[in-house]
XYZ file of C-alpha atoms in Angstrom:
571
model
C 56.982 -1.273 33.465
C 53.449 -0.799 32.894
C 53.273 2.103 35.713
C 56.611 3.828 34.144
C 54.944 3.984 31.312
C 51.705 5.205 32.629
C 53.734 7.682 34.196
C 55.201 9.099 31.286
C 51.954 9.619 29.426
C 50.654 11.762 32.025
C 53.835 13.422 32.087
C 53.841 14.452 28.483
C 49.920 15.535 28.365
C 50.643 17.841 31.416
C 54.009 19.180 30.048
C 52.479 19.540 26.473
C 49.540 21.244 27.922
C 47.399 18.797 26.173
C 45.097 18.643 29.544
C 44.656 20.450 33.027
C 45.827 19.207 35.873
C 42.299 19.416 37.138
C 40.977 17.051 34.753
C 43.925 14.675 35.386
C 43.008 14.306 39.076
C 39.539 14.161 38.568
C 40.661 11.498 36.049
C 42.798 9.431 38.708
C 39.871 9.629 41.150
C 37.262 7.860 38.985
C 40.336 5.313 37.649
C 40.982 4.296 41.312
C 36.947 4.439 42.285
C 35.851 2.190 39.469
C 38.864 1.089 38.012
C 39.290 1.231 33.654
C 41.912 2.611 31.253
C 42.831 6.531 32.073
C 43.112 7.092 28.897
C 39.382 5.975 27.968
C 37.978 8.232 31.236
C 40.120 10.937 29.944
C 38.297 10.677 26.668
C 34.995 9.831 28.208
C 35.223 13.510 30.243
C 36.009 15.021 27.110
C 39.724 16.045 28.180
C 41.387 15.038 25.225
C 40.313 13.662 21.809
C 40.916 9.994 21.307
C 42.711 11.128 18.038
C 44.785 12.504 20.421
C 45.642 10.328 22.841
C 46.251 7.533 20.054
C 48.758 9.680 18.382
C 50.481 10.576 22.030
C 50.626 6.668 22.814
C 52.071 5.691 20.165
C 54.934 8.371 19.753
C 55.610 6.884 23.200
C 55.234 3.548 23.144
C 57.168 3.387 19.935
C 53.674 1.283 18.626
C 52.420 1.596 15.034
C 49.094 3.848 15.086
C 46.870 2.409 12.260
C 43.824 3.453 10.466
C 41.415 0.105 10.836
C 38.653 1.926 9.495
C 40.538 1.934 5.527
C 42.017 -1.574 6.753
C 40.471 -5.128 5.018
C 40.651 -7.912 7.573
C 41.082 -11.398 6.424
C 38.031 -12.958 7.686
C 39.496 -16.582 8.137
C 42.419 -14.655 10.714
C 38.667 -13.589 12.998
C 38.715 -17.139 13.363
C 42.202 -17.097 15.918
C 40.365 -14.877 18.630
C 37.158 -15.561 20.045
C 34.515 -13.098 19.253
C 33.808 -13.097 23.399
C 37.285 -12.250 23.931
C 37.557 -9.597 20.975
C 34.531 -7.746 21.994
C 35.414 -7.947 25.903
C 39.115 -6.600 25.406
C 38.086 -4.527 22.419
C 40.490 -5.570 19.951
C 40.888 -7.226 16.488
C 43.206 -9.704 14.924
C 44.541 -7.959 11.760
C 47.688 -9.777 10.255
C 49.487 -13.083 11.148
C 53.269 -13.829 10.109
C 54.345 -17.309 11.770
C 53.513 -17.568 15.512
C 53.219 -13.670 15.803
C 49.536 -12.393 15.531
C 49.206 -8.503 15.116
C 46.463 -7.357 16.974
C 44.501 -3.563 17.255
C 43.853 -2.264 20.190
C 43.088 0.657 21.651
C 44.981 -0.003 24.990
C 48.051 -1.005 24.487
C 48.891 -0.768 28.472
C 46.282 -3.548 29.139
C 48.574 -6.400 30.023
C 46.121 -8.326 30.897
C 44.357 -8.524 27.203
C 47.650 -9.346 26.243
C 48.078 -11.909 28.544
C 44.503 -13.570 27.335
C 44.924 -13.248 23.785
C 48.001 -15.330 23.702
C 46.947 -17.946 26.277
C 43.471 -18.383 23.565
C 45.449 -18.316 20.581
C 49.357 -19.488 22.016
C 50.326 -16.696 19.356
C 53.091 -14.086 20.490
C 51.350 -11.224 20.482
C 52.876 -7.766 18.760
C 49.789 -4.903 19.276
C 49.061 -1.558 16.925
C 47.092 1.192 18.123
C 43.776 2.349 16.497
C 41.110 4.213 18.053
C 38.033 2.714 19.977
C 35.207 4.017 17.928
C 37.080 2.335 14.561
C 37.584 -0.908 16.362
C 34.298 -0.981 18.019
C 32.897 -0.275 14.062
C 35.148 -3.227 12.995
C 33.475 -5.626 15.300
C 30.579 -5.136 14.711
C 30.943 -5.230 10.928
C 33.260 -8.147 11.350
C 31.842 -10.321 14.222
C 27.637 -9.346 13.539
C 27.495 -7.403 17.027
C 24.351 -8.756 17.904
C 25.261 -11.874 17.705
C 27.394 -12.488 20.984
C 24.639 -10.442 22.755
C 21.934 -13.027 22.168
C 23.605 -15.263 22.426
C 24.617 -14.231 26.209
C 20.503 -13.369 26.229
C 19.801 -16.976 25.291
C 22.327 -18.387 27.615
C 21.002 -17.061 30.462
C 17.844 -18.186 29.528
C 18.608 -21.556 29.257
C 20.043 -21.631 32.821
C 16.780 -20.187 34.096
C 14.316 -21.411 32.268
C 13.628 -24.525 29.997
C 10.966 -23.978 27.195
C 9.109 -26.735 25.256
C 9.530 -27.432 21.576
C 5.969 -26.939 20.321
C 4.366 -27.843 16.913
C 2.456 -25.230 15.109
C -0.793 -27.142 15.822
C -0.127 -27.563 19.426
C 0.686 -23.928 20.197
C -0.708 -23.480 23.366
C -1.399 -19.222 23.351
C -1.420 -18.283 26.975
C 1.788 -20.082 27.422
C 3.229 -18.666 24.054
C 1.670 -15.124 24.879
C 3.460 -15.706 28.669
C 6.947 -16.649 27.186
C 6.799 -13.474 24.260
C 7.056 -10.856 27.361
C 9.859 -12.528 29.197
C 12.781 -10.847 29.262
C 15.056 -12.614 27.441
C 12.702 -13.000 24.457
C 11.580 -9.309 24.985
C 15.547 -8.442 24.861
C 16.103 -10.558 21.943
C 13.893 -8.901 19.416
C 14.958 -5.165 20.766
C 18.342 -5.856 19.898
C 17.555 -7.475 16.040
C 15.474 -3.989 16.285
C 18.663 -2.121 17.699
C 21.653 -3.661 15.186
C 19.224 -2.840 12.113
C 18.948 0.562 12.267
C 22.638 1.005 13.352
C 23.342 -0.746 10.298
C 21.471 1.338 8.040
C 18.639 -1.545 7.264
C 15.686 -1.075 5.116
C 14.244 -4.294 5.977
C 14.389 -7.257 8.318
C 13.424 -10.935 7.474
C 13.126 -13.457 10.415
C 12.753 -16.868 8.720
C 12.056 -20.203 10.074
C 14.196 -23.159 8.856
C 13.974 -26.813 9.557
C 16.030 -26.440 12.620
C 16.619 -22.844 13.666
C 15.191 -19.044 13.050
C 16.947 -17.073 10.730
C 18.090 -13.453 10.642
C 18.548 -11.590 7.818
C 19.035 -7.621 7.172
C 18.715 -6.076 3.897
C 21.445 -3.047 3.300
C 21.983 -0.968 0.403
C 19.615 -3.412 -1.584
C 21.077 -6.525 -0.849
C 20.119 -9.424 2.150
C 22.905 -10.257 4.524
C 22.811 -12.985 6.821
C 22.994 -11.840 10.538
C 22.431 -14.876 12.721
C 20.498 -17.560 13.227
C 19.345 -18.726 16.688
C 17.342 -22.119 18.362
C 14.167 -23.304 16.900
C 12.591 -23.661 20.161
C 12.662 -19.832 20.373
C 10.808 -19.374 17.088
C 7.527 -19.463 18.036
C 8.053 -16.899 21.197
C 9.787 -14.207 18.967
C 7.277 -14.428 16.307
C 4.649 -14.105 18.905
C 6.597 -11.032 20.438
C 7.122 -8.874 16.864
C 2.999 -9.999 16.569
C 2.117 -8.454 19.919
C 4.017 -5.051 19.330
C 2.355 -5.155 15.947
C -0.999 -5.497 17.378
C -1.693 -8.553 15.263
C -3.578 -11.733 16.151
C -1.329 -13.915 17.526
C -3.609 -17.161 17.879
C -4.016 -16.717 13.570
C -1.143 -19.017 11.993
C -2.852 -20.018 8.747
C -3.455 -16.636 6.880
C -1.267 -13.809 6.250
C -1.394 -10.746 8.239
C 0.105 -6.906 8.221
C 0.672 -4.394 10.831
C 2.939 -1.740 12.095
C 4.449 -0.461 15.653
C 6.634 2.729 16.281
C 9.590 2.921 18.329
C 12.468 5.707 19.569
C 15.860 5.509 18.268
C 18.087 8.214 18.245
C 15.964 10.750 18.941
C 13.791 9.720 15.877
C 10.478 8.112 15.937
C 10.858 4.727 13.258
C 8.115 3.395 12.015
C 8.023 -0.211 11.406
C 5.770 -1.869 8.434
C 4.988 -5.773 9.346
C 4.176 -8.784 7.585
C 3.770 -12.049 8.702
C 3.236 -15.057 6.339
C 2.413 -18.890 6.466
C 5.342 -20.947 5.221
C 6.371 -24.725 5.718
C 8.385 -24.081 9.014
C 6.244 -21.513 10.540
C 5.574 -17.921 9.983
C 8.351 -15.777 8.514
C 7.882 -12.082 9.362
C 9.214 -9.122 7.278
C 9.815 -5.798 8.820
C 9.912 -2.871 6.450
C 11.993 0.159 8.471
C 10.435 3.707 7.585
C 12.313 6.605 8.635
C 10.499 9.777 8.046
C 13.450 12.194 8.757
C 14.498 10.671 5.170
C 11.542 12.198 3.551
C 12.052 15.803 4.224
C 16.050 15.794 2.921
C 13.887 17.449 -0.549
C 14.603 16.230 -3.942
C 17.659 17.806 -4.729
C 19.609 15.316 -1.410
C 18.000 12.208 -3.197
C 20.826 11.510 -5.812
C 19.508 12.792 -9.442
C 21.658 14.413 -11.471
C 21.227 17.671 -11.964
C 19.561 17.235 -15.684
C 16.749 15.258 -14.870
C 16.138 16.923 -11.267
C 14.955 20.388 -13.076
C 13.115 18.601 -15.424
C 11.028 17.442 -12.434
C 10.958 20.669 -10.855
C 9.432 22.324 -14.558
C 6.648 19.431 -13.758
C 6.105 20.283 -10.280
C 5.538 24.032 -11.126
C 2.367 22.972 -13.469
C -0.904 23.440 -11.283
C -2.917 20.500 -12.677
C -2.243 17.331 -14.612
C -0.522 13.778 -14.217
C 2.984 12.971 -13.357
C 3.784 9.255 -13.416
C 6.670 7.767 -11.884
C 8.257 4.009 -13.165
C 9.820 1.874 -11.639
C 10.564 -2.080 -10.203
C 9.398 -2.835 -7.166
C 11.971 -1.070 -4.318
C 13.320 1.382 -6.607
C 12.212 3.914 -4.295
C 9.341 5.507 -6.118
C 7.400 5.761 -2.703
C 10.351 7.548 -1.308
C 10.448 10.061 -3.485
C 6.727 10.768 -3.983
C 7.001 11.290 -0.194
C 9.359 13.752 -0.405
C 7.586 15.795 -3.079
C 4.288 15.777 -1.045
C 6.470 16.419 1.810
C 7.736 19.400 0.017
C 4.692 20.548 -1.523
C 2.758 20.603 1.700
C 1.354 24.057 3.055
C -1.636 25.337 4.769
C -3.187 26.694 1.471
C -2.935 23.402 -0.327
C -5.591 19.727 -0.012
C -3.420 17.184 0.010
C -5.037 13.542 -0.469
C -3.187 9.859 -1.041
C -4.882 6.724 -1.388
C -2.407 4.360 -0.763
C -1.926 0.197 0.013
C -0.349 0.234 2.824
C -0.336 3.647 4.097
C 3.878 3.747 4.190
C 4.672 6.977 6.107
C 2.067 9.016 7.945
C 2.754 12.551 7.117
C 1.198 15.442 9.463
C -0.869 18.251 7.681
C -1.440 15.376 4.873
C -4.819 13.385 4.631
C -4.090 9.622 3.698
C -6.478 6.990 2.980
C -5.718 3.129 3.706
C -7.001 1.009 0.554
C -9.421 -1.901 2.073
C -10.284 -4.320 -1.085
C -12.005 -6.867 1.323
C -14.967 -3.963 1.679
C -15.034 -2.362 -1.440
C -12.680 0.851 -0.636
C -10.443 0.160 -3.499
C -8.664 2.696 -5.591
C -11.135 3.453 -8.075
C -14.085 4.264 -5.069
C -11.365 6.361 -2.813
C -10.537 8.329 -5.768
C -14.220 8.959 -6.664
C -14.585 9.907 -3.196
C -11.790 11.714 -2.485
C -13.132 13.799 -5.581
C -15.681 15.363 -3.694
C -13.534 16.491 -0.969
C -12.164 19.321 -3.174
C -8.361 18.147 -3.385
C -5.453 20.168 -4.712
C -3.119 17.154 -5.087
C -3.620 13.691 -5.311
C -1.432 10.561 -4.607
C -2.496 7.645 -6.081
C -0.356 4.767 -4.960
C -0.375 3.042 -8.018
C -2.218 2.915 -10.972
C -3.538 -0.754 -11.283
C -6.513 -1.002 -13.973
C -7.998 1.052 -16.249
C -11.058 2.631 -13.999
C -8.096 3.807 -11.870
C -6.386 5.246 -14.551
C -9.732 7.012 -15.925
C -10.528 8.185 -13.055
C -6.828 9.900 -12.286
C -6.839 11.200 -15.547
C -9.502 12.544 -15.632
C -8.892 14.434 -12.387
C -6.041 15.737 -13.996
C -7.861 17.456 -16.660
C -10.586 19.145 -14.002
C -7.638 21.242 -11.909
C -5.931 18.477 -9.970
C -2.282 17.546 -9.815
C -1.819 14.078 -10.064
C 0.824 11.350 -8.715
C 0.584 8.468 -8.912
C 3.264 4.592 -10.093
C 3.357 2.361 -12.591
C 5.315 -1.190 -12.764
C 7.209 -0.462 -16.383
C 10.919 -0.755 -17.429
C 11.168 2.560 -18.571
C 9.834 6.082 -18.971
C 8.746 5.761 -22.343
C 6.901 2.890 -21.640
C 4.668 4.345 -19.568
C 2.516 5.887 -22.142
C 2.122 2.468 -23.933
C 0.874 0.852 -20.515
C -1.793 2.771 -20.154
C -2.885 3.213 -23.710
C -2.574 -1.086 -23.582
C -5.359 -0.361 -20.379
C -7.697 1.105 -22.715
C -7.035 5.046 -21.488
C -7.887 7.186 -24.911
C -4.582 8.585 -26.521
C -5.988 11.983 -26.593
C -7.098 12.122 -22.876
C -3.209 10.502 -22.024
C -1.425 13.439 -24.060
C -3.499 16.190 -22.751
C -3.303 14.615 -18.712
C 0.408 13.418 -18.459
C 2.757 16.424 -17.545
C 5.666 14.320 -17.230
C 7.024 10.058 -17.440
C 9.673 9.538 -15.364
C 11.518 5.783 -14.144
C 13.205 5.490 -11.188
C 16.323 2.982 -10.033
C 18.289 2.537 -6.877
C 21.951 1.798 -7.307
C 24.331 1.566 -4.104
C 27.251 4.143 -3.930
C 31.072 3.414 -3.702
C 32.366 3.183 0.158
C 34.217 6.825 0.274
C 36.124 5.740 3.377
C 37.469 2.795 1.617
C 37.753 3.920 -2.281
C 40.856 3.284 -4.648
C 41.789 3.880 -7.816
C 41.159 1.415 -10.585
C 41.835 1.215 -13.920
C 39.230 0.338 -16.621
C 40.512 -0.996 -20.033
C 39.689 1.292 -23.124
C 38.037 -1.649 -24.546
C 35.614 -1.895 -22.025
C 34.744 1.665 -21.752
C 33.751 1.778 -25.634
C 31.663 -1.458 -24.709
C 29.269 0.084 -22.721
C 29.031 3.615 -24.557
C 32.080 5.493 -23.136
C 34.738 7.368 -24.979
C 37.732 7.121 -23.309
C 39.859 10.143 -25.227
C 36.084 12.629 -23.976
C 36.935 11.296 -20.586
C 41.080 11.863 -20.791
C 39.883 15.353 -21.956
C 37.958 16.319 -18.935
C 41.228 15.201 -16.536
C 39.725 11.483 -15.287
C 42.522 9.567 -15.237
C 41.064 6.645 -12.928
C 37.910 5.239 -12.076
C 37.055 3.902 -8.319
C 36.175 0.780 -6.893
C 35.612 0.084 -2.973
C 38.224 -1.510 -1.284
C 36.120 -2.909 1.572
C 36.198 -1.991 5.168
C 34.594 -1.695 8.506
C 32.424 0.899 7.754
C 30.746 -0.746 4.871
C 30.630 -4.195 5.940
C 33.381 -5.175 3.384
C 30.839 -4.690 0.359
C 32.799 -1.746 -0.984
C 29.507 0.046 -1.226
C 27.885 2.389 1.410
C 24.103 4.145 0.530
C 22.393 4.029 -2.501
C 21.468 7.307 -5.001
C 18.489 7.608 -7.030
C 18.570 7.423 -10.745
C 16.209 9.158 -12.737
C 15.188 9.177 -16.471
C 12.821 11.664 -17.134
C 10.801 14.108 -20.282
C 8.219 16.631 -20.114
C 5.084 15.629 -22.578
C 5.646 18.350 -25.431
C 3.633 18.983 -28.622
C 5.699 16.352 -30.624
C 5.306 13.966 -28.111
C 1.661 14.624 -27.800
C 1.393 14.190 -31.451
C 3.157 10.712 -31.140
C 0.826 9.789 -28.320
C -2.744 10.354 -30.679
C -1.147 8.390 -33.220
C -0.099 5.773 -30.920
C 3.798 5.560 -31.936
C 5.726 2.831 -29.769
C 7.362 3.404 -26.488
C 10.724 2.957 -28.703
C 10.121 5.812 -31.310
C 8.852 8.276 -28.471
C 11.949 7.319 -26.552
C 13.993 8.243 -29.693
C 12.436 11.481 -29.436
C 12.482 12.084 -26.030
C 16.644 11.655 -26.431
C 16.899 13.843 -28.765
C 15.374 16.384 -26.774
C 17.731 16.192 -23.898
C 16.177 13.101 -21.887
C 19.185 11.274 -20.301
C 18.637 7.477 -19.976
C 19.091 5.629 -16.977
C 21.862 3.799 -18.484
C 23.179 7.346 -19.293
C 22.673 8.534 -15.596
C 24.467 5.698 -13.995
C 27.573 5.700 -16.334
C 27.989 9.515 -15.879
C 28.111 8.444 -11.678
C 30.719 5.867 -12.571
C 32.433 8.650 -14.062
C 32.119 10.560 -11.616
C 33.858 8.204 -9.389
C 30.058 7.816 -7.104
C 29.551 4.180 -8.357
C 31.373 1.176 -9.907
C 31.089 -0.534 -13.817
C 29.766 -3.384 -12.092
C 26.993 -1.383 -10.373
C 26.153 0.334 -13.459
C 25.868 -2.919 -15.569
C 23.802 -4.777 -12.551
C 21.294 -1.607 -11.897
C 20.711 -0.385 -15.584
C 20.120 -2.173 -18.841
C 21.777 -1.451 -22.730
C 19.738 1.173 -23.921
């Protein structure tokens, strides 16, 4: 049956003149060399698209072809198959309905999955097709596809190798320095290196518990669990991120930070490291820095169009201070990157003092901060004066001699960036007249104030329409007849799927309030009005408030109500 069938397909892909006959036989060769699906080498040589060949199968086969990549997956129904056999047949569990389990597979000829499935679950089994790359995207979104692996990693190194439990004061080094290079542990922390950048991670937190090492990734903003392995293992891994890190590995009382580099992709990442002291060991955070994100230019970041020119007007002045607001990972680093990135040429000095040095930039000179002997902000900036600079970035503005200094600058022919830690843009003005900076010196420095927020974007591959009640809308500042006028007739919400993890969200945008410091405002600043009243102005000149920003994206269908009320506060 299963040959008749085989038989057929090639049949119809000949006939059809959906391949050559030449890539058929060469196709049959490697199939009865190394065995494997013909359809999968057929895709593999790049005969047919897997599209394709789904469509073809199932026309044939009289099988249901299904999307999984827009399908939701009930996660207690992962439960049925083991994740071993899922990820070795390729194949997920997707609806049950009595003792018949529906199941996606790519291969519907492989009788011997079949065969497997129903002896582990003693389900009938009724298959769909669906295309490898989807269901390969749903296991690993559904199952944590690093999971099984090191597991399997571990495994085998319990069957070779028995290591001790050690206490932290007992840590013998040569033995602990011995065991971080073997391969399992070696293997281990490449693939928690591996699985976070294929799932878009910004950071990675290995945390010791009471009785295991945790895993966690942190995507679009929020921590996700990933796995958590044996405590006997802790003190080997920690020792192995501390070696690529080129960090002390014998120092388990203080805190320490470094960074490594590795190849993914083609792309060099750059890896940020700290380890710190806690009651079950040390927990290490990895921050991932991707410099191909930096040079995307302002425009790719997310703003809306409004506030993105007024930063460009700023960015066209040849001296003064712009200051950028913001939490901390709102990504005001990331975009301060991207407008030295995009300012830097030949012709121009660029300088930034920064704590930690986050991304090193070529053609850009960048200065470490070291507190512990004396080369703090205020004495790099004083130095960095005398190296005739044509823009500065200060990583953040911390003090007033900082601030003095910056400013300063800014009057004598220097353009100025530099952060501050304040809710809003408006606010920023206040801060550093609260630091003792004169009013006048502030309004004739500060080109433009400008706060920053990260919200995470609706899951395009898995958004649906969703209806928002009037009353709501006119809650949070919407009018729904405006909206009715401009042809919105529903709002979107994600749906949740393979692609995004189930969260409904996939990447984050940037939202920006921003205002250029005009007469008025200078005025306002001398006089030393609140951060409220030159806010009031600022509006009425055009500024659009985050709040405003982030509603206009739910709007737009980019973002959710939820996401809007979470990220952004009632102006």
């Amino acid at each position: 049956m299963v040959q008749s069938v085989k038989d057929r397909l090639i049949e119809i892909l000949i006939n059809g003149k959906l391949i050559k006959q030449k890539d058929l036989d060469k196709a049959l060769e490697t199939q009865k060399k190394h065995g494997g699906s013909l359809g999968k080498i057929l895709v593999d040589q790049g005969a047919i698209s897997q599209k394709t060949l789904m469509v073809i199968m199932s026309q044939q086969l009289n099988i249901p072809l299904i999307d999984l990549s827009k399908y939701k997956v009930n996660k207690d129904l992962l439960k049925v198959i083991p994740e071993k056999v899922a990820k070795h047949y390729l194949l997920v569990p997707i609806s049950k309905i009595g003792n018949t389990l529906t199941v996606a597979m790519s291969d519907p000829l492989n009788v011997f999955a079949m065969d497997d499935v129903k002896a582990a679950t003693s389900f009938d089994i009724e298959p769909v097709i669906s295309t490898e790359n989807d269901i390969k995207e749903a296991l690993n979104a559904y199952y944590g596809a690093s999971t099984q692996e090191i597991a399997g990693v571990f495994e085998q190194a319990e069957s070779t190798e028995e290591i001790e439990v050690l206490e932290e004061e007992k840590i013998d080094v040569s033995d602990v320095t011995e065991e971080s290079q073997s391969a399992p542990i070696v293997k281990v922390v490449s693939l928690i290196l591996n699985e976070a950048l294929k799932k878009r991670a910004s950071d990675i937190h290995i945390e010791p518990a009471e009785k295991c090492l945790k895993v966690r990734y942190r995507i679009d903003g929020s921590l996700h669990d990933v796995l958590n392995f044996p405590k006997k293992y802790q003190n080997a891994v920690i020792a192995r991120v501390k070696i690529l890190s080129r960090l002390d590995i014998t120092e388990t009382r203080m805190p320490q930070d470094g960074r490594f580099r590795i190849s993914f992709e083609s792309k060099e990442i750059d890896f940020r490291v700290s380890v710190l002291p806690v009651t079950f060991g040390g927990k290490v955070v990895l921050r991932i820095l991707d410099k191909s994100s930096l040079s995307i230019g302002l425009e790719k970041l997310g703003f809306l169009p409004g506030p993105l020119e007024t930063f460009k007007i700023a960015l066209k002045r040849p001296y003064g201070m712009i200051l950028l607001t913001g939490p901390t990972g709102s990504g005001k680093s990331t975009t301060l990157y991207s407008i030295i990135n995009q300012l830097n040429s030949p012709e121009r000095n660029i300088v930034t003092l920064e704590d930690p040095v986050e991304y090193e930039l070529e053609g850009i000179t960048q200065i470490q901060m070291k507190s512990e002997i004396g080369l703090t902000f205020v004495e790099g900036l004083k130095s960095v004066l005398r190296q005739s600079p044509d823009i500065i970035m200060v990583g953040e503005i911390r003090d007033f001699e900082t601030a003095d200094i910056a400013i300063k600058a800014s009057l004598t022919g220097q353009l100025i960036l530099s952060t501050l830690h304040t809710n809003d843009a408006p606010s920023a003005i206040t801060r550093l007249i609260d630091m003792g900076v004169e009013p006048f010196l502030i309004g004739s420095s500060l080109v433009m104030a400008a706060a920053q927020r990260l919200m995470r974007k609706i899951c395009f591959n898995c958004r649906e329409p969703f209806d928002v009640a009037k009353n709501v809308l006119e809650r949070v500042g919407l009018d729904p007849d405006k909206i009715a006028d401009k042809g919105i007739k529903h709002f979107y919400q994600g749906k949740g799927c393979a692609k995004c993890s189930n969260s409904g969200y996939h990447g984050r945008m940037a939202l920006l309030e921003a205002f250029l410091i005009d007469d008025k405002i200078k005025d306002m600043i001398i006089r030393k009005a609140s951060s409220d009243e030159i806010k009031e102005i600022a509006i009425k000149q055009g500024m659009k408030t985050l709040r405003d920003n982030a509603l206009e994206n739910f709007v737009n269908g980019t973002t959710t109500l939820e996401e809007v009320l979470r990220v952004t506060s009632e102006d």
